[in-house]
Amino acid sequence: MKSMKAVAVSLGLASVLFAPLGLADKHGAHTMVLPGDMKWVDTPSLPPGAKAAVLEGPMNEAVPFTVRLK
């Protein structure tokens, strides 16, 4: 009974640890972007002086997106 539990725990850990490896093929390549290379724009919905740079995805659609704020 203990060996079955050990096998189940091992399989569970393996699926958690190695599942992200398969996801890398489905997404685009990783890209490094320096802050100076980003296009910073004023954001009217934030206090004056706040700027945003869109890193990924459109902000005007109901889909995931990534921004950096300063």
PDB file of N, CA and C in Angstrom:
ATOM      1  N   MET A   1       0.827  -1.189   0.000  1.00  0.00           N
ATOM      2  CA  MET A   1       0.000   0.000   0.000  1.00  0.00           C
ATOM      3  C   MET A   1       0.876   1.259   0.000  1.00  0.00           C
ATOM      4  N   LYS A   2       1.979   1.243   0.758  1.00  0.00           N
ATOM      5  CA  LYS A   2       2.865   2.406   0.800  1.00  0.00           C
ATOM      6  C   LYS A   2       3.524   2.644  -0.553  1.00  0.00           C
ATOM      7  N   SER A   3       3.859   1.555  -1.259  1.00  0.00           N
ATOM      8  CA  SER A   3       4.513   1.722  -2.551  1.00  0.00           C
ATOM      9  C   SER A   3       3.556   2.337  -3.578  1.00  0.00           C
ATOM     10  N   MET A   4       2.283   2.010  -3.512  1.00  0.00           N
ATOM     11  CA  MET A   4       1.302   2.597  -4.425  1.00  0.00           C
ATOM     12  C   MET A   4       1.165   4.106  -4.151  1.00  0.00           C
ATOM     13  N   LYS A   5       1.179   4.454  -2.876  1.00  0.00           N
ATOM     14  CA  LYS A   5       1.079   5.861  -2.504  1.00  0.00           C
ATOM     15  C   LYS A   5       2.325   6.612  -2.977  1.00  0.00           C
ATOM     16  N   ALA A   6       3.479   6.004  -2.845  1.00  0.00           N
ATOM     17  CA  ALA A   6       4.728   6.617  -3.290  1.00  0.00           C
ATOM     18  C   ALA A   6       4.719   6.805  -4.805  1.00  0.00           C
ATOM     19  N   VAL A   7       4.199   5.839  -5.528  1.00  0.00           N
ATOM     20  CA  VAL A   7       4.121   5.954  -6.990  1.00  0.00           C
ATOM     21  C   VAL A   7       3.169   7.087  -7.371  1.00  0.00           C
ATOM     22  N   ALA A   8       2.028   7.160  -6.693  1.00  0.00           N
ATOM     23  CA  ALA A   8       1.054   8.209  -6.994  1.00  0.00           C
ATOM     24  C   ALA A   8       1.640   9.592  -6.717  1.00  0.00           C
ATOM     25  N   VAL A   9       2.334   9.735  -5.610  1.00  0.00           N
ATOM     26  CA  VAL A   9       2.953  11.022  -5.274  1.00  0.00           C
ATOM     27  C   VAL A   9       4.036  11.362  -6.293  1.00  0.00           C
ATOM     28  N   SER A  10       4.826  10.386  -6.687  1.00  0.00           N
ATOM     29  CA  SER A  10       5.890  10.623  -7.667  1.00  0.00           C
ATOM     30  C   SER A  10       5.316  11.058  -9.010  1.00  0.00           C
ATOM     31  N   LEU A  11       4.249  10.396  -9.455  1.00  0.00           N
ATOM     32  CA  LEU A  11       3.624  10.776 -10.722  1.00  0.00           C
ATOM     33  C   LEU A  11       3.020  12.177 -10.640  1.00  0.00           C
ATOM     34  N   GLY A  12       2.436  12.499  -9.511  1.00  0.00           N
ATOM     35  CA  GLY A  12       1.867  13.831  -9.328  1.00  0.00           C
ATOM     36  C   GLY A  12       2.936  14.906  -9.384  1.00  0.00           C
ATOM     37  N   LEU A  13       4.039  14.676  -8.693  1.00  0.00           N
ATOM     38  CA  LEU A  13       5.140  15.641  -8.712  1.00  0.00           C
ATOM     39  C   LEU A  13       5.742  15.775 -10.107  1.00  0.00           C
ATOM     40  N   ALA A  14       5.895  14.662 -10.797  1.00  0.00           N
ATOM     41  CA  ALA A  14       6.461  14.701 -12.143  1.00  0.00           C
ATOM     42  C   ALA A  14       5.563  15.493 -13.085  1.00  0.00           C
ATOM     43  N   SER A  15       4.245  15.322 -12.963  1.00  0.00           N
ATOM     44  CA  SER A  15       3.344  16.065 -13.848  1.00  0.00           C
ATOM     45  C   SER A  15       3.386  17.558 -13.556  1.00  0.00           C
ATOM     46  N   VAL A  16       3.538  17.942 -12.298  1.00  0.00           N
ATOM     47  CA  VAL A  16       3.622  19.359 -11.944  1.00  0.00           C
ATOM     48  C   VAL A  16       4.947  19.952 -12.410  1.00  0.00           C
ATOM     49  N   LEU A  17       6.023  19.209 -12.266  1.00  0.00           N
ATOM     50  CA  LEU A  17       7.342  19.732 -12.611  1.00  0.00           C
ATOM     51  C   LEU A  17       7.589  19.790 -14.113  1.00  0.00           C
ATOM     52  N   PHE A  18       7.092  18.811 -14.857  1.00  0.00           N
ATOM     53  CA  PHE A  18       7.421  18.721 -16.276  1.00  0.00           C
ATOM     54  C   PHE A  18       6.325  19.205 -17.202  1.00  0.00           C
ATOM     55  N   ALA A  19       5.139  19.501 -16.715  1.00  0.00           N
ATOM     56  CA  ALA A  19       4.055  19.996 -17.570  1.00  0.00           C
ATOM     57  C   ALA A  19       4.416  21.312 -18.248  1.00  0.00           C
ATOM     58  N   PRO A  20       5.050  22.272 -17.566  1.00  0.00           N
ATOM     59  CA  PRO A  20       5.377  23.536 -18.237  1.00  0.00           C
ATOM     60  C   PRO A  20       6.325  23.377 -19.424  1.00  0.00           C
ATOM     61  N   LEU A  21       7.101  22.306 -19.472  1.00  0.00           N
ATOM     62  CA  LEU A  21       8.022  22.118 -20.590  1.00  0.00           C
ATOM     63  C   LEU A  21       7.275  21.971 -21.894  1.00  0.00           C
ATOM     64  N   GLY A  22       6.125  21.340 -21.884  1.00  0.00           N
ATOM     65  CA  GLY A  22       5.326  21.181 -23.086  1.00  0.00           C
ATOM     66  C   GLY A  22       4.661  22.469 -23.515  1.00  0.00           C
ATOM     67  N   LEU A  23       4.424  23.392 -22.604  1.00  0.00           N
ATOM     68  CA  LEU A  23       3.779  24.653 -22.938  1.00  0.00           C
ATOM     69  C   LEU A  23       4.699  25.583 -23.710  1.00  0.00           C
ATOM     70  N   ALA A  24       5.989  25.436 -23.546  1.00  0.00           N
ATOM     71  CA  ALA A  24       6.935  26.322 -24.217  1.00  0.00           C
ATOM     72  C   ALA A  24       6.825  26.212 -25.737  1.00  0.00           C
ATOM     73  N   ASP A  25       6.468  25.054 -26.250  1.00  0.00           N
ATOM     74  CA  ASP A  25       6.333  24.873 -27.687  1.00  0.00           C
ATOM     75  C   ASP A  25       5.116  25.595 -28.242  1.00  0.00           C
ATOM     76  N   LYS A  26       4.112  25.829 -27.428  1.00  0.00           N
ATOM     77  CA  LYS A  26       2.863  26.412 -27.893  1.00  0.00           C
ATOM     78  C   LYS A  26       2.898  27.932 -27.909  1.00  0.00           C
ATOM     79  N   HIS A  27       3.835  28.546 -27.217  1.00  0.00           N
ATOM     80  CA  HIS A  27       3.923  29.991 -27.149  1.00  0.00           C
ATOM     81  C   HIS A  27       5.116  30.471 -27.958  1.00  0.00           C
ATOM     82  N   GLY A  28       5.162  31.765 -28.210  1.00  0.00           N
ATOM     83  CA  GLY A  28       6.259  32.345 -28.977  1.00  0.00           C
ATOM     84  C   GLY A  28       7.572  32.272 -28.223  1.00  0.00           C
ATOM     85  N   ALA A  29       8.607  32.619 -28.923  1.00  0.00           N
ATOM     86  CA  ALA A  29       9.941  32.591 -28.332  1.00  0.00           C
ATOM     87  C   ALA A  29      10.072  33.685 -27.279  1.00  0.00           C
ATOM     88  N   HIS A  30      10.889  33.450 -26.300  1.00  0.00           N
ATOM     89  CA  HIS A  30      11.148  34.417 -25.240  1.00  0.00           C
ATOM     90  C   HIS A  30      11.957  35.573 -25.813  1.00  0.00           C
ATOM     91  N   THR A  31      11.590  36.782 -25.447  1.00  0.00           N
ATOM     92  CA  THR A  31      12.276  37.965 -25.944  1.00  0.00           C
ATOM     93  C   THR A  31      12.665  38.858 -24.776  1.00  0.00           C
ATOM     94  N   MET A  32      13.888  39.331 -24.790  1.00  0.00           N
ATOM     95  CA  MET A  32      14.354  40.274 -23.772  1.00  0.00           C
ATOM     96  C   MET A  32      14.159  41.687 -24.312  1.00  0.00           C
ATOM     97  N   VAL A  33      13.553  42.555 -23.490  1.00  0.00           N
ATOM     98  CA  VAL A  33      13.314  43.943 -23.880  1.00  0.00           C
ATOM     99  C   VAL A  33      13.830  44.837 -22.763  1.00  0.00           C
ATOM    100  N   LEU A  34      14.664  45.795 -23.121  1.00  0.00           N
ATOM    101  CA  LEU A  34      15.183  46.760 -22.150  1.00  0.00           C
ATOM    102  C   LEU A  34      14.177  47.894 -21.981  1.00  0.00           C
ATOM    103  N   PRO A  35      14.112  48.499 -20.786  1.00  0.00           N
ATOM    104  CA  PRO A  35      13.159  49.596 -20.569  1.00  0.00           C
ATOM    105  C   PRO A  35      13.295  50.733 -21.585  1.00  0.00           C
ATOM    106  N   GLY A  36      14.514  51.012 -22.025  1.00  0.00           N
ATOM    107  CA  GLY A  36      14.713  52.073 -23.012  1.00  0.00           C
ATOM    108  C   GLY A  36      14.170  51.732 -24.392  1.00  0.00           C
ATOM    109  N   ASP A  37      13.962  50.447 -24.661  1.00  0.00           N
ATOM    110  CA  ASP A  37      13.447  50.014 -25.959  1.00  0.00           C
ATOM    111  C   ASP A  37      11.920  49.968 -26.001  1.00  0.00           C
ATOM    112  N   MET A  38      11.277  50.159 -24.858  1.00  0.00           N
ATOM    113  CA  MET A  38       9.823  50.106 -24.807  1.00  0.00           C
ATOM    114  C   MET A  38       9.224  51.443 -25.211  1.00  0.00           C
ATOM    115  N   LYS A  39       8.017  51.406 -25.763  1.00  0.00           N
ATOM    116  CA  LYS A  39       7.307  52.631 -26.131  1.00  0.00           C
ATOM    117  C   LYS A  39       6.413  53.024 -24.953  1.00  0.00           C
ATOM    118  N   TRP A  40       6.833  54.031 -24.204  1.00  0.00           N
ATOM    119  CA  TRP A  40       6.101  54.499 -23.029  1.00  0.00           C
ATOM    120  C   TRP A  40       5.095  55.557 -23.459  1.00  0.00           C
ATOM    121  N   VAL A  41       3.859  55.416 -22.985  1.00  0.00           N
ATOM    122  CA  VAL A  41       2.803  56.379 -23.314  1.00  0.00           C
ATOM    123  C   VAL A  41       2.104  56.826 -22.032  1.00  0.00           C
ATOM    124  N   ASP A  42       1.551  58.056 -22.081  1.00  0.00           N
ATOM    125  CA  ASP A  42       0.763  58.555 -20.959  1.00  0.00           C
ATOM    126  C   ASP A  42      -0.525  57.738 -20.851  1.00  0.00           C
ATOM    127  N   THR A  43      -0.978  57.547 -19.630  1.00  0.00           N
ATOM    128  CA  THR A  43      -2.221  56.813 -19.398  1.00  0.00           C
ATOM    129  C   THR A  43      -3.219  57.742 -18.719  1.00  0.00           C
ATOM    130  N   PRO A  44      -4.297  58.087 -19.419  1.00  0.00           N
ATOM    131  CA  PRO A  44      -5.252  59.037 -18.853  1.00  0.00           C
ATOM    132  C   PRO A  44      -5.996  58.510 -17.627  1.00  0.00           C
ATOM    133  N   SER A  45      -6.043  57.207 -17.439  1.00  0.00           N
ATOM    134  CA  SER A  45      -6.768  56.640 -16.299  1.00  0.00           C
ATOM    135  C   SER A  45      -5.936  56.607 -15.021  1.00  0.00           C
ATOM    136  N   LEU A  46      -4.652  56.969 -15.104  1.00  0.00           N
ATOM    137  CA  LEU A  46      -3.765  56.993 -13.940  1.00  0.00           C
ATOM    138  C   LEU A  46      -3.372  58.437 -13.625  1.00  0.00           C
ATOM    139  N   PRO A  47      -2.795  58.689 -12.458  1.00  0.00           N
ATOM    140  CA  PRO A  47      -2.394  60.060 -12.107  1.00  0.00           C
ATOM    141  C   PRO A  47      -1.407  60.655 -13.119  1.00  0.00           C
ATOM    142  N   PRO A  48      -1.336  61.985 -13.200  1.00  0.00           N
ATOM    143  CA  PRO A  48      -0.407  62.632 -14.135  1.00  0.00           C
ATOM    144  C   PRO A  48       1.033  62.167 -13.913  1.00  0.00           C
ATOM    145  N   GLY A  49       1.744  61.934 -15.007  1.00  0.00           N
ATOM    146  CA  GLY A  49       3.125  61.480 -14.934  1.00  0.00           C
ATOM    147  C   GLY A  49       3.264  59.970 -15.047  1.00  0.00           C
ATOM    148  N   ALA A  50       2.184  59.234 -14.851  1.00  0.00           N
ATOM    149  CA  ALA A  50       2.238  57.770 -14.980  1.00  0.00           C
ATOM    150  C   ALA A  50       2.336  57.396 -16.447  1.00  0.00           C
ATOM    151  N   LYS A  51       3.156  56.430 -16.719  1.00  0.00           N
ATOM    152  CA  LYS A  51       3.347  55.965 -18.096  1.00  0.00           C
ATOM    153  C   LYS A  51       3.175  54.453 -18.135  1.00  0.00           C
ATOM    154  N   ALA A  52       2.782  53.942 -19.304  1.00  0.00           N
ATOM    155  CA  ALA A  52       2.591  52.504 -19.497  1.00  0.00           C
ATOM    156  C   ALA A  52       3.256  52.079 -20.790  1.00  0.00           C
ATOM    157  N   ALA A  53       3.763  50.856 -20.800  1.00  0.00           N
ATOM    158  CA  ALA A  53       4.322  50.243 -22.005  1.00  0.00           C
ATOM    159  C   ALA A  53       3.660  48.876 -22.157  1.00  0.00           C
ATOM    160  N   VAL A  54       3.046  48.646 -23.299  1.00  0.00           N
ATOM    161  CA  VAL A  54       2.402  47.362 -23.570  1.00  0.00           C
ATOM    162  C   VAL A  54       3.481  46.384 -24.004  1.00  0.00           C
ATOM    163  N   LEU A  55       3.602  45.289 -23.279  1.00  0.00           N
ATOM    164  CA  LEU A  55       4.597  44.268 -23.613  1.00  0.00           C
ATOM    165  C   LEU A  55       4.010  43.191 -24.503  1.00  0.00           C
ATOM    166  N   GLU A  56       2.730  42.878 -24.287  1.00  0.00           N
ATOM    167  CA  GLU A  56       2.127  41.779 -25.032  1.00  0.00           C
ATOM    168  C   GLU A  56       0.619  41.931 -25.024  1.00  0.00           C
ATOM    169  N   GLY A  57      -0.013  41.694 -26.149  1.00  0.00           N
ATOM    170  CA  GLY A  57      -1.463  41.685 -26.247  1.00  0.00           C
ATOM    171  C   GLY A  57      -2.057  43.070 -26.385  1.00  0.00           C
ATOM    172  N   PRO A  58      -3.279  43.139 -26.896  1.00  0.00           N
ATOM    173  CA  PRO A  58      -3.958  44.426 -27.033  1.00  0.00           C
ATOM    174  C   PRO A  58      -4.715  44.791 -25.762  1.00  0.00           C
ATOM    175  N   MET A  59      -4.563  46.022 -25.300  1.00  0.00           N
ATOM    176  CA  MET A  59      -5.265  46.452 -24.090  1.00  0.00           C
ATOM    177  C   MET A  59      -6.726  46.800 -24.371  1.00  0.00           C
ATOM    178  N   ASN A  60      -7.089  46.986 -25.629  1.00  0.00           N
ATOM    179  CA  ASN A  60      -8.447  47.395 -25.963  1.00  0.00           C
ATOM    180  C   ASN A  60      -9.382  46.224 -26.265  1.00  0.00           C
ATOM    181  N   GLU A  61      -8.936  44.992 -26.023  1.00  0.00           N
ATOM    182  CA  GLU A  61      -9.766  43.807 -26.234  1.00  0.00           C
ATOM    183  C   GLU A  61      -9.862  43.015 -24.937  1.00  0.00           C
ATOM    184  N   ALA A  62     -10.868  42.176 -24.840  1.00  0.00           N
ATOM    185  CA  ALA A  62     -11.086  41.357 -23.637  1.00  0.00           C
ATOM    186  C   ALA A  62     -10.264  40.077 -23.723  1.00  0.00           C
ATOM    187  N   VAL A  63      -8.949  40.231 -23.851  1.00  0.00           N
ATOM    188  CA  VAL A  63      -8.015  39.101 -23.901  1.00  0.00           C
ATOM    189  C   VAL A  63      -6.853  39.429 -22.965  1.00  0.00           C
ATOM    190  N   PRO A  64      -6.081  38.440 -22.559  1.00  0.00           N
ATOM    191  CA  PRO A  64      -4.936  38.720 -21.682  1.00  0.00           C
ATOM    192  C   PRO A  64      -3.928  39.661 -22.339  1.00  0.00           C
ATOM    193  N   PHE A  65      -3.358  40.540 -21.517  1.00  0.00           N
ATOM    194  CA  PHE A  65      -2.314  41.430 -21.987  1.00  0.00           C
ATOM    195  C   PHE A  65      -1.339  41.682 -20.833  1.00  0.00           C
ATOM    196  N   THR A  66      -0.146  42.161 -21.177  1.00  0.00           N
ATOM    197  CA  THR A  66       0.881  42.456 -20.184  1.00  0.00           C
ATOM    198  C   THR A  66       1.381  43.860 -20.407  1.00  0.00           C
ATOM    199  N   VAL A  67       1.396  44.656 -19.335  1.00  0.00           N
ATOM    200  CA  VAL A  67       1.912  46.019 -19.427  1.00  0.00           C
ATOM    201  C   VAL A  67       2.921  46.250 -18.315  1.00  0.00           C
ATOM    202  N   ARG A  68       3.738  47.252 -18.506  1.00  0.00           N
ATOM    203  CA  ARG A  68       4.662  47.682 -17.460  1.00  0.00           C
ATOM    204  C   ARG A  68       4.336  49.137 -17.176  1.00  0.00           C
ATOM    205  N   LEU A  69       4.197  49.462 -15.911  1.00  0.00           N
ATOM    206  CA  LEU A  69       3.841  50.817 -15.493  1.00  0.00           C
ATOM    207  C   LEU A  69       5.007  51.493 -14.786  1.00  0.00           C
ATOM    208  N   LYS A  70       5.105  52.811 -14.989  1.00  0.00           N
ATOM    209  CA  LYS A  70       6.071  53.596 -14.217  1.00  0.00           C
ATOM    210  C   LYS A  70       5.474  54.942 -13.896  1.00  0.00           C
TER     211      LYS A  70
END
